[in-house]
Amino acid sequence: MTAMIDLKNVSYRYPVSDDSVLKNISFSIEKGKFTAIIGNNGSGKTTLCNTIRGFVPHFYKGDLDGEVIIDQTKITDYQLGQLGEKVGYVFQNPFIQVSGVKDNVFEEVAYGLENLGIPVEEIKIRVEEVLKLVKIEYLRDKNPFELSGGQRQRVALASIIVMDPEILVIDEPTSQLDPIGTQQIFEIIRLMKERGKTIVLVEHKMDLIAEYADDLLVMHKGELVMQGPVREVFADPEFEKYQIQYPHVTEIALQLQQSGIPLSFLPIRDEELADALNRTEVAAHD
Amino acid sequence: MTELHLTNVSFSYPDGTKALENLTLSVTSGERVAIVGQNGAGKTTAVKLMNGLLKPTEGSVLVGDWDTKNHTTAQVSRKVGYVFQNPDDQIFHNDVESEVRFGPKNMGFEPERVNELTDWALKLCGISEFAEENPYNLPYSVRKFVTIASVLAMDSDIIILDEPTAGQDKIGLQVLGNLLQVLEEKQKSVITITHDMEFVTDYFTRIIVMANRQLVADENAQKVFYNTEVLEKSMLKPPAVAQMAKLLDFSPGILSKQQLIEAILAQRSL
């Protein structure tokens, strides 16, 4: 498999700061994988996202050591604009992503494509498709500044998806959304994955990560402390010491184990708990 | 001690868009209430009516013995503190401490009380170490705590938190939980809007469910999360524990992790 995102011994320090926010980070993400970056606030997740999309150091300056390679090319060999087409980035705070130069949602979503010089007819088709996909057709004539937090979050995602980037970096896309809206966003991300996109997601909602993501990168105080397939990382006893939320079912399972109830495996999805409990019964009778 | 009474409250924007229809509810002093419901259900409109940011088109909002129609937002906000959903709508100082100090100072409290309240609020929100920082150098989730602290420091009887759980990690959620406990001990009423159903079941017994600009339920958590009709109408997802309990065929009512663990242990010991 080809690596889409490759970091080798990456450290980064913001200008005028004494401490590194990223410390000697190395990982590789294959094309088409859905990777979640988790860790408590302040652990360096957003800075790591900014590194993948080239804002570190192109925009924020500061000292970047090590190598960041996106699709076989070093990040320093890209123009920031080229990288913008390759890596779509959805902001953590939907209140700041809205461009401020368009007065309705349809045009807001079309804005990126206009800047790429795409023919008008094609823009119309692509915007229509995305509005439908993200379920915001009803907002098309609304002013982006009059939307609720959750609505803006969908518009922000739509205006990136429409550009059809190979890599999607998404920073907490559901923080303002209700549970059903959150589920819908994850379904859209799954659809992007099915279309072969490489996805990097920052998120605190572990139940959904357990359901949708392939791999985990665990950040702690600027270091990448654990990485691997979702199930393996949650099952690793080391995970507990970083004080990060487990999927709720995993937390319950760990407490059950502590109370002396044997489990055949550590569940990470709600529907696995019965299985984990029952199979041990069968095993006990064997 | 201030009670809050909303009676048949409706609100429409000047262009005629209805945002809230016929809401009646009361919050007694010292009570803790969660408001849940989908985006666009009318939750934020409801709480903005409670602190006078919006005035009802129909019906009345009573804060203590004040009808919000007869008082300015500035007056009402001394009794009802509102923490905005978006921290960036609220913050305007260059350092965290000045931001938090502004409220109590502006209320005209004695300097000593201003200091006390500022320190207390910073500590309670876990941001004392950032007192000198520019709020905009802090992550979104910490900025949210800056706005919570600046409202707590005003020492109002009623406090409204609009989506405090958004973007919070495990540690942030623990700080919030502790804060609710402390406010309850101080007999403050706290009204919290949130989408985090685990947070709701961990810290709230009274749940107000809204959908389509209306109140759908005002009940205890067990009744809400095991009421199929309410769940469907409001498109709420019950907390993970309730879903697990259902998958394990336990009888309705289980909401907390502890309850579920006890139920499983009890079943084992049969």
Coordinates of C-alpha atoms in Angstrom, one line a residue:
Chain A
M1 CA 0.0 0.0 0.0
T2 CA 1.1 3.5 -0.7
A3 CA 1.5 6.0 2.1
M4 CA -0.6 9.1 1.6
I5 CA 0.6 10.9 4.7
D6 CA 4.1 10.2 6.1
L7 CA 5.7 12.0 9.0
K8 CA 9.2 11.3 10.1
N9 CA 10.6 12.6 13.4
V10 CA 8.5 15.7 13.2
S11 CA 8.9 18.3 15.9
Y12 CA 7.4 21.8 15.9
R13 CA 7.7 24.9 17.9
Y14 CA 5.4 27.9 17.4
P15 CA 7.3 31.3 17.0
V16 CA 8.2 32.9 20.3
S17 CA 7.4 29.7 22.2
D18 CA 10.1 27.8 24.2
D19 CA 8.4 24.4 24.1
S20 CA 7.8 22.1 21.3
V21 CA 4.1 21.4 20.7
L22 CA 4.9 18.4 18.6
K23 CA 7.7 16.1 19.8
N24 CA 9.5 13.7 17.5
I25 CA 6.4 12.4 15.8
S26 CA 6.5 9.6 13.2
F27 CA 3.6 7.8 11.5
S28 CA 2.4 6.7 8.2
I29 CA -1.2 6.7 6.9
E30 CA -2.1 4.6 3.9
K31 CA -4.3 5.9 1.1
G32 CA -8.0 5.3 1.8
K33 CA -7.7 4.8 5.6
F34 CA -9.8 6.5 8.2
T35 CA -7.5 7.6 11.1
A36 CA -8.7 9.3 14.3
I37 CA -6.4 11.5 16.3
I38 CA -7.4 11.4 19.9
G39 CA -6.0 12.9 23.1
N40 CA -7.0 15.5 25.7
N41 CA -7.2 19.1 24.9
G42 CA -3.9 20.8 24.6
S43 CA -2.1 17.6 23.6
G44 CA -1.2 18.8 20.1
K45 CA -4.1 17.4 17.9
T46 CA -5.0 20.5 16.1
T47 CA -1.3 21.5 15.6
L48 CA -0.8 18.0 14.1
C49 CA -3.7 18.7 11.7
N50 CA -2.1 22.0 10.8
T51 CA 1.1 20.2 10.0
I52 CA -0.6 17.8 7.6
R53 CA -2.3 20.6 5.7
G54 CA 0.9 22.6 5.5
F55 CA -0.2 25.5 7.7
V56 CA 2.7 24.5 9.9
P57 CA 5.1 26.0 8.9
H58 CA 3.9 27.7 5.7
F59 CA 1.5 30.0 7.5
Y60 CA 2.3 29.9 11.2
K61 CA 6.1 30.0 10.7
G62 CA 8.0 28.6 13.7
D63 CA 10.5 25.8 13.6
L64 CA 9.6 22.5 12.0
D65 CA 12.1 19.6 12.2
G66 CA 11.8 16.3 10.5
E67 CA 9.9 15.4 7.3
V68 CA 6.3 15.7 6.3
I69 CA 5.5 13.9 3.1
I70 CA 2.1 14.1 1.5
D71 CA 1.4 11.8 -1.5
Q72 CA 5.1 11.1 -2.1
T73 CA 6.1 14.8 -2.1
K74 CA 7.8 16.7 0.7
I75 CA 5.5 19.4 2.1
T76 CA 8.2 22.0 1.6
D77 CA 8.1 21.3 -2.2
Y78 CA 4.4 22.3 -2.4
Q79 CA 2.9 25.7 -2.8
L80 CA 0.4 26.3 -0.1
G81 CA -2.3 26.6 -2.7
Q82 CA -1.5 23.2 -4.3
L83 CA -1.7 21.6 -0.9
G84 CA -5.0 23.3 -0.3
E85 CA -6.4 21.3 -3.3
K86 CA -5.0 18.1 -2.1
V87 CA -5.8 18.4 1.6
G88 CA -9.3 19.7 2.6
Y89 CA -9.4 21.0 6.1
V90 CA -12.6 21.5 8.1
F91 CA -12.1 23.9 11.0
Q92 CA -12.8 23.0 14.6
N93 CA -14.8 26.1 15.1
P94 CA -17.5 26.5 12.4
F95 CA -18.0 30.1 13.5
I96 CA -14.6 31.1 11.9
Q97 CA -14.6 29.0 8.7
V98 CA -17.4 30.8 7.0
S99 CA -15.8 33.1 4.4
G100 CA -17.8 36.2 5.1
V101 CA -17.8 37.3 1.5
K102 CA -20.9 35.3 0.4
D103 CA -24.4 36.0 1.5
N104 CA -26.0 32.7 1.0
V105 CA -25.2 29.1 1.7
F106 CA -25.2 28.0 -2.0
E107 CA -22.6 30.6 -2.9
E108 CA -20.6 29.9 0.3
V109 CA -20.3 26.2 -0.7
A110 CA -19.4 27.3 -4.3
Y111 CA -16.7 29.7 -3.2
G112 CA -13.8 27.3 -3.1
L113 CA -14.6 25.9 -6.6
E114 CA -14.9 29.5 -8.0
N115 CA -11.4 30.2 -6.7
L116 CA -10.1 27.1 -8.5
G117 CA -11.5 28.4 -11.8
I118 CA -14.0 25.6 -12.3
P119 CA -16.6 26.2 -15.1
V120 CA -19.9 27.6 -13.7
E121 CA -22.1 24.8 -15.0
E122 CA -19.9 22.2 -13.2
I123 CA -19.9 24.2 -10.0
K124 CA -23.7 24.2 -10.0
I125 CA -23.9 20.5 -10.4
R126 CA -21.2 19.8 -7.7
V127 CA -22.7 22.2 -5.2
E128 CA -26.2 20.7 -5.7
E129 CA -24.8 17.2 -5.1
V130 CA -23.0 18.2 -1.9
L131 CA -25.9 20.2 -0.4
K132 CA -28.0 17.0 -0.8
L133 CA -25.3 14.8 0.6
V134 CA -24.8 16.9 3.7
K135 CA -28.6 17.5 4.0
I136 CA -28.6 21.3 3.9
E137 CA -30.6 21.9 0.7
Y138 CA -33.1 23.7 2.8
L139 CA -30.5 26.2 3.8
R140 CA -29.4 27.2 0.3
D141 CA -30.7 30.7 0.4
K142 CA -29.9 31.5 4.0
N143 CA -27.1 33.8 5.1
P144 CA -24.3 31.7 6.6
F145 CA -24.1 34.1 9.5
E146 CA -27.7 33.5 10.5
L147 CA -27.2 29.7 10.9
S148 CA -27.0 27.8 14.2
G149 CA -23.8 26.2 15.3
G150 CA -24.9 22.8 14.1
Q151 CA -26.0 24.2 10.7
R152 CA -22.7 26.1 10.2
Q153 CA -20.8 22.9 11.0
R154 CA -22.6 21.2 8.1
V155 CA -22.0 24.1 5.7
A156 CA -18.3 24.1 6.7
L157 CA -18.1 20.4 5.9
A158 CA -20.0 20.8 2.6
S159 CA -17.7 23.6 1.4
I160 CA -14.7 21.3 1.8
I161 CA -16.2 18.1 0.4
V162 CA -17.3 19.9 -2.7
M163 CA -13.7 20.6 -3.6
D164 CA -13.1 16.8 -3.8
P165 CA -9.7 16.7 -2.1
E166 CA -7.8 13.4 -1.8
I167 CA -7.2 13.9 1.9
L168 CA -9.8 15.2 4.4
V169 CA -8.6 16.6 7.7
I170 CA -11.5 17.2 9.9
D171 CA -11.2 18.8 13.3
E172 CA -14.0 18.0 15.7
P173 CA -16.8 18.3 13.1
T174 CA -19.6 17.4 15.5
S175 CA -19.0 19.4 18.6
Q176 CA -22.1 21.6 18.1
L177 CA -24.3 18.8 16.7
D178 CA -27.0 16.8 18.3
P179 CA -26.6 13.0 18.5
I180 CA -28.5 12.3 15.3
G181 CA -26.7 15.1 13.4
T182 CA -23.4 13.7 14.6
Q183 CA -24.3 10.2 13.3
Q184 CA -25.1 11.7 10.0
I185 CA -21.8 13.5 9.8
F186 CA -20.0 10.2 10.5
E187 CA -22.1 8.5 7.7
I188 CA -20.9 11.2 5.3
I189 CA -17.3 10.6 6.4
R190 CA -17.8 6.9 5.8
L191 CA -19.1 7.7 2.3
M192 CA -16.0 9.8 1.7
K193 CA -13.9 6.8 2.8
E194 CA -15.8 4.5 0.3
R195 CA -14.9 7.0 -2.4
G196 CA -11.2 6.3 -1.6
K197 CA -10.5 9.4 0.4
T198 CA -7.9 9.4 3.1
I199 CA -9.4 10.7 6.3
V200 CA -7.9 12.2 9.4
L201 CA -10.3 13.1 12.1
V202 CA -9.9 14.8 15.5
E203 CA -12.8 13.8 17.8
H204 CA -13.7 13.2 21.4
K205 CA -16.7 10.9 20.8
M206 CA -15.1 7.5 21.3
D207 CA -18.3 5.5 20.7
L208 CA -18.4 6.8 17.1
I209 CA -14.6 6.4 16.6
A210 CA -15.0 2.8 17.7
E211 CA -17.7 2.3 15.1
Y212 CA -16.2 4.1 12.1
A213 CA -12.5 4.6 12.3
D214 CA -9.7 2.1 11.2
D215 CA -6.8 3.4 13.1
L216 CA -5.9 5.6 16.1
L217 CA -3.2 8.0 16.8
V218 CA -3.0 8.9 20.5
M219 CA -1.5 12.3 21.4
H220 CA -0.3 13.2 24.9
K221 CA 1.5 16.4 25.8
G222 CA 2.9 16.8 22.2
E223 CA 4.0 13.2 21.8
L224 CA 2.5 10.4 19.8
V225 CA 2.2 7.9 22.6
M226 CA 0.2 5.1 20.9
Q227 CA -0.8 4.2 17.4
G228 CA -2.5 1.2 15.7
P229 CA -5.9 -0.3 14.8
V230 CA -8.7 1.1 17.0
R231 CA -9.5 -2.2 18.8
E232 CA -5.8 -2.9 19.7
V233 CA -5.2 0.6 21.1
F234 CA -8.3 0.6 23.3
A235 CA -7.4 -3.0 24.5
D236 CA -3.9 -1.9 25.4
P237 CA -3.7 -1.4 29.2
E238 CA -1.3 1.5 28.6
F239 CA -4.3 3.5 27.2
E240 CA -5.7 4.0 30.6
K241 CA -2.9 6.1 31.9
Y242 CA -3.5 9.0 29.5
Q243 CA -6.9 9.8 31.1
I244 CA -8.7 9.8 27.8
Q245 CA -12.3 8.8 27.5
Y246 CA -12.9 5.1 26.5
P247 CA -15.9 4.1 24.5
H248 CA -18.7 3.8 27.1
V249 CA -19.0 0.1 26.6
T250 CA -15.3 -0.4 27.0
E251 CA -15.3 1.5 30.3
I252 CA -18.1 -0.7 31.6
A253 CA -16.3 -3.9 30.4
L254 CA -13.1 -2.9 32.2
Q255 CA -15.1 -2.3 35.4
L256 CA -16.8 -5.7 35.0
Q257 CA -13.4 -7.4 34.6
Q258 CA -12.2 -5.7 37.8
S259 CA -15.3 -7.0 39.6
G260 CA -14.1 -10.5 38.6
I261 CA -16.4 -11.1 35.6
P262 CA -14.5 -12.8 32.8
L263 CA -14.9 -11.4 29.3
S264 CA -14.0 -13.3 26.1
F265 CA -12.7 -10.1 24.5
L266 CA -12.8 -6.3 25.3
P267 CA -15.9 -4.8 23.5
I268 CA -15.6 -1.4 21.9
R269 CA -19.2 -1.2 20.4
D270 CA -22.4 -1.4 22.4
E271 CA -23.7 -4.5 20.6
E272 CA -20.5 -6.5 21.5
L273 CA -21.1 -6.5 25.2
A274 CA -23.6 -9.4 25.2
D275 CA -21.2 -11.4 23.0
A276 CA -18.3 -10.7 25.3
L277 CA -20.3 -11.8 28.3
N278 CA -22.0 -14.8 26.8
R279 CA -19.1 -16.5 25.1
T280 CA -17.3 -16.8 28.4
E281 CA -20.3 -18.7 29.7
V282 CA -20.1 -21.1 26.9
A283 CA -16.3 -21.4 27.4
A284 CA -16.9 -22.1 31.2
H285 CA -19.3 -24.9 30.4
D286 CA -16.9 -26.6 27.9
Chain B
M1 CA -33.0 33.1 45.9
T2 CA -34.7 33.6 42.6
E3 CA -37.4 31.5 40.9
L4 CA -38.0 31.5 37.2
H5 CA -41.4 31.2 35.7
L6 CA -42.2 31.0 32.0
T7 CA -45.9 31.0 31.2
N8 CA -47.2 30.3 27.7
V9 CA -44.2 31.9 26.2
S10 CA -43.9 32.3 22.4
F11 CA -41.3 34.1 20.4
S12 CA -41.2 35.2 16.8
Y13 CA -38.5 37.1 15.1
P14 CA -39.5 40.4 13.5
D15 CA -39.7 38.7 10.0
G16 CA -42.3 36.4 11.4
T17 CA -40.1 33.3 11.8
K18 CA -41.4 31.4 14.9
A19 CA -38.7 30.2 17.2
L20 CA -40.6 29.1 20.2
E21 CA -44.2 28.2 20.8
N22 CA -46.2 28.2 24.1
L23 CA -43.5 27.2 26.6
T24 CA -44.5 26.9 30.2
L25 CA -42.0 25.9 32.8
S26 CA -40.7 26.8 36.3
V27 CA -37.3 26.4 37.8
T28 CA -37.1 26.7 41.6
S29 CA -34.0 28.1 43.3
G30 CA -31.1 25.7 43.6
E31 CA -32.5 23.4 41.0
R32 CA -30.4 21.8 38.2
V33 CA -32.1 21.3 34.8
A34 CA -30.8 20.0 31.5
I35 CA -32.4 21.1 28.2
V36 CA -31.9 18.6 25.4
G37 CA -33.2 18.4 21.8
Q38 CA -32.1 18.6 18.2
N39 CA -30.3 21.6 16.7
G40 CA -33.0 24.1 15.8
A41 CA -35.5 22.8 18.4
G42 CA -35.6 26.2 20.2
K43 CA -33.3 25.5 23.1
T44 CA -31.1 28.6 22.8
T45 CA -34.2 30.8 22.1
A46 CA -35.8 29.5 25.3
V47 CA -32.8 30.4 27.5
K48 CA -32.2 33.8 25.8
L49 CA -35.8 34.5 26.9
M50 CA -34.9 33.6 30.5
N51 CA -32.2 36.2 30.8
G52 CA -34.0 39.0 28.9
L53 CA -31.8 38.9 25.8
L54 CA -35.1 38.2 24.0
K55 CA -38.5 39.4 25.1
P56 CA -41.5 37.1 24.6
T57 CA -43.9 37.9 21.8
E58 CA -46.6 36.3 23.8
G59 CA -46.8 35.1 27.4
S60 CA -44.6 36.1 30.3
V61 CA -41.2 35.4 31.8
L62 CA -40.8 36.1 35.5
V63 CA -37.4 36.2 37.1
G64 CA -38.2 36.4 40.8
D65 CA -40.9 39.1 40.8
W66 CA -39.6 40.8 37.7
D67 CA -41.4 40.5 34.4
T68 CA -38.5 40.6 31.9
K69 CA -40.6 42.9 29.6
N70 CA -40.3 45.7 32.2
H71 CA -36.6 45.4 32.7
T72 CA -33.5 45.8 30.6
T73 CA -31.3 42.9 29.7
A74 CA -28.6 44.5 31.8
Q75 CA -30.9 44.4 34.8
V76 CA -32.1 40.9 34.2
S77 CA -28.5 39.6 33.7
R78 CA -27.6 40.5 37.2
K79 CA -30.1 37.7 38.3
V80 CA -29.6 35.4 35.3
G81 CA -26.1 34.8 34.0
Y82 CA -25.9 33.4 30.5
V83 CA -22.8 31.7 29.0
F84 CA -23.0 32.0 25.2
Q85 CA -22.8 28.9 23.0
N86 CA -19.9 30.4 21.1
P87 CA -17.2 31.7 23.4
D88 CA -16.0 34.1 20.8
D89 CA -19.3 36.0 21.0
Q90 CA -18.5 36.8 24.5
I91 CA -14.8 37.3 25.1
F92 CA -13.4 40.8 24.7
H93 CA -10.4 41.3 27.0
N94 CA -6.7 40.6 26.3
D95 CA -6.2 38.4 29.3
V96 CA -8.2 35.8 31.1
E97 CA -8.2 37.4 34.5
S98 CA -9.5 40.8 33.2
E99 CA -12.2 39.0 31.3
V100 CA -13.4 37.2 34.5
R101 CA -13.0 40.3 36.6
F102 CA -15.1 42.5 34.3
G103 CA -18.5 41.1 35.4
P104 CA -18.2 41.5 39.2
K105 CA -16.5 44.8 38.9
N106 CA -19.2 46.1 36.6
M107 CA -21.8 44.9 39.1
G108 CA -20.3 47.4 41.5
F109 CA -19.2 44.9 44.1
E110 CA -16.6 45.9 46.7
P111 CA -13.0 45.4 45.4
E112 CA -12.4 42.6 48.0
R113 CA -15.5 40.7 46.8
V114 CA -14.5 41.2 43.2
N115 CA -11.1 39.6 44.0
E116 CA -12.7 36.7 45.8
L117 CA -15.2 36.0 43.1
T118 CA -12.6 36.2 40.4
D119 CA -10.3 33.8 42.1
W120 CA -13.1 31.5 43.0
A121 CA -14.4 31.3 39.5
L122 CA -11.0 30.9 37.9
K123 CA -10.2 28.0 40.2
L124 CA -13.6 26.3 39.9
C125 CA -13.2 26.4 36.1
G126 CA -9.7 25.0 36.3
I127 CA -8.1 28.0 34.5
S128 CA -6.1 29.7 37.3
E129 CA -2.9 28.8 35.5
F130 CA -4.0 30.7 32.4
A131 CA -4.9 33.9 34.3
E132 CA -2.3 36.0 32.4
E133 CA -2.9 34.4 29.0
N134 CA -4.7 36.0 26.1
P135 CA -8.0 34.0 25.8
Y136 CA -7.4 33.6 22.0
N137 CA -4.1 31.7 22.6
L138 CA -6.1 29.0 24.4
P139 CA -7.9 26.1 22.8
Y140 CA -11.7 26.5 22.1
S141 CA -12.6 24.2 25.0
V142 CA -10.6 26.2 27.5
R143 CA -12.0 29.5 26.1
K144 CA -15.4 28.0 26.9
F145 CA -14.3 27.8 30.6
V146 CA -13.1 31.4 30.5
T147 CA -16.7 32.4 29.5
I148 CA -18.2 30.2 32.2
A149 CA -15.9 31.7 34.8
S150 CA -16.7 35.2 33.8
V151 CA -20.4 34.5 34.3
L152 CA -20.0 32.6 37.6
A153 CA -17.9 35.5 38.9
M154 CA -21.1 37.7 38.7
D155 CA -22.6 35.6 41.4
S156 CA -26.1 35.6 39.9
D157 CA -28.7 33.3 41.4
I158 CA -29.5 31.6 38.1
I159 CA -26.9 30.4 35.6
I160 CA -27.5 29.3 32.1
L161 CA -24.8 27.2 30.3
D162 CA -25.3 26.9 26.5
E163 CA -23.6 23.7 25.3
P164 CA -20.7 23.7 27.8
T165 CA -19.8 20.1 26.9
A166 CA -19.1 20.9 23.2
G167 CA -15.5 19.8 22.5
Q168 CA -14.7 18.9 26.1
D169 CA -12.4 16.0 26.9
K170 CA -12.7 13.7 29.9
I171 CA -11.0 16.1 32.2
G172 CA -13.1 19.1 31.0
L173 CA -16.3 17.1 31.7
Q174 CA -15.0 16.3 35.2
V175 CA -14.4 20.0 35.8
L176 CA -18.0 20.7 34.6
G177 CA -19.4 18.0 36.8
N178 CA -17.6 19.3 39.9
L179 CA -18.7 22.9 39.1
L180 CA -22.4 21.8 39.0
Q181 CA -21.9 20.2 42.4
V182 CA -20.4 23.3 43.9
L183 CA -23.1 25.5 42.4
E184 CA -25.8 23.3 43.9
E185 CA -24.2 23.6 47.3
K186 CA -24.4 27.4 46.9
Q187 CA -28.1 27.1 46.1
K188 CA -27.7 28.4 42.5
S189 CA -30.1 27.3 39.8
V190 CA -28.3 25.9 36.8
I191 CA -29.9 25.4 33.4
T192 CA -27.7 23.6 30.9
I193 CA -28.2 23.0 27.2
T194 CA -26.3 19.9 26.0
H195 CA -26.1 17.2 23.4
D196 CA -24.1 14.9 25.6
M197 CA -26.6 12.4 27.0
E198 CA -24.0 10.7 29.1
F199 CA -23.3 14.0 30.8
V200 CA -27.0 14.5 31.3
T201 CA -27.5 11.1 33.0
D202 CA -24.4 11.6 35.1
Y203 CA -25.4 15.0 36.5
F204 CA -29.1 15.7 36.0
T205 CA -32.4 14.3 37.2
R206 CA -34.7 16.8 35.6
I207 CA -34.7 16.8 31.8
I208 CA -36.5 19.2 29.5
V209 CA -36.9 17.9 26.0
M210 CA -37.6 20.2 23.2
A211 CA -38.5 19.6 19.5
N212 CA -39.9 21.8 16.7
R213 CA -39.9 24.9 18.9
Q214 CA -42.0 23.2 21.6
L215 CA -41.7 21.5 24.9
V216 CA -42.0 17.7 24.5
A217 CA -41.3 16.5 28.0
D218 CA -40.3 17.8 31.4
E219 CA -39.6 14.7 33.4
N220 CA -36.9 12.8 35.2
A221 CA -34.2 11.1 33.2
Q222 CA -35.6 7.5 33.5
K223 CA -39.0 8.6 32.1
V224 CA -37.4 10.5 29.2
F225 CA -34.9 8.0 28.0
Y226 CA -37.2 5.1 28.2
N227 CA -40.2 6.8 26.6
T228 CA -40.2 5.8 22.9
E229 CA -42.7 8.4 22.0
V230 CA -40.6 11.2 23.4
L231 CA -37.4 9.8 21.9
E232 CA -39.0 9.6 18.4
K233 CA -40.6 13.0 18.5
S234 CA -37.4 14.7 19.6
M235 CA -35.1 12.4 17.6
L236 CA -33.0 11.9 20.7
K237 CA -30.6 9.1 21.1
P238 CA -30.7 7.6 24.5
P239 CA -27.4 7.3 26.4
A240 CA -25.1 4.4 25.5
V241 CA -25.9 2.7 28.8
A242 CA -29.6 2.6 28.0
Q243 CA -28.9 1.1 24.6
M244 CA -26.6 -1.6 26.1
A245 CA -29.2 -2.4 28.8
K246 CA -31.8 -2.9 26.0
L247 CA -29.4 -5.2 24.0
L248 CA -28.9 -7.2 27.2
D249 CA -32.7 -7.5 27.7
F250 CA -32.7 -5.7 31.1
S251 CA -35.9 -4.2 32.2
P252 CA -36.2 -0.4 31.5
G253 CA -34.8 2.2 33.9
I254 CA -31.1 1.6 33.8
L255 CA -29.2 4.8 32.9
S256 CA -25.9 5.0 34.8
K257 CA -22.8 2.8 34.3
Q258 CA -23.0 1.8 37.9
Q259 CA -26.6 0.6 37.6
L260 CA -25.7 -1.5 34.5
I261 CA -22.7 -3.0 36.2
E262 CA -24.8 -3.9 39.2
A263 CA -27.5 -5.5 37.1
I264 CA -24.9 -7.6 35.3
L265 CA -23.3 -8.7 38.6
A266 CA -26.7 -9.5 40.0
Q267 CA -27.5 -11.6 37.0
R268 CA -24.2 -13.5 37.4
S269 CA -24.7 -14.3 41.0
L270 CA -28.1 -16.0 40.3

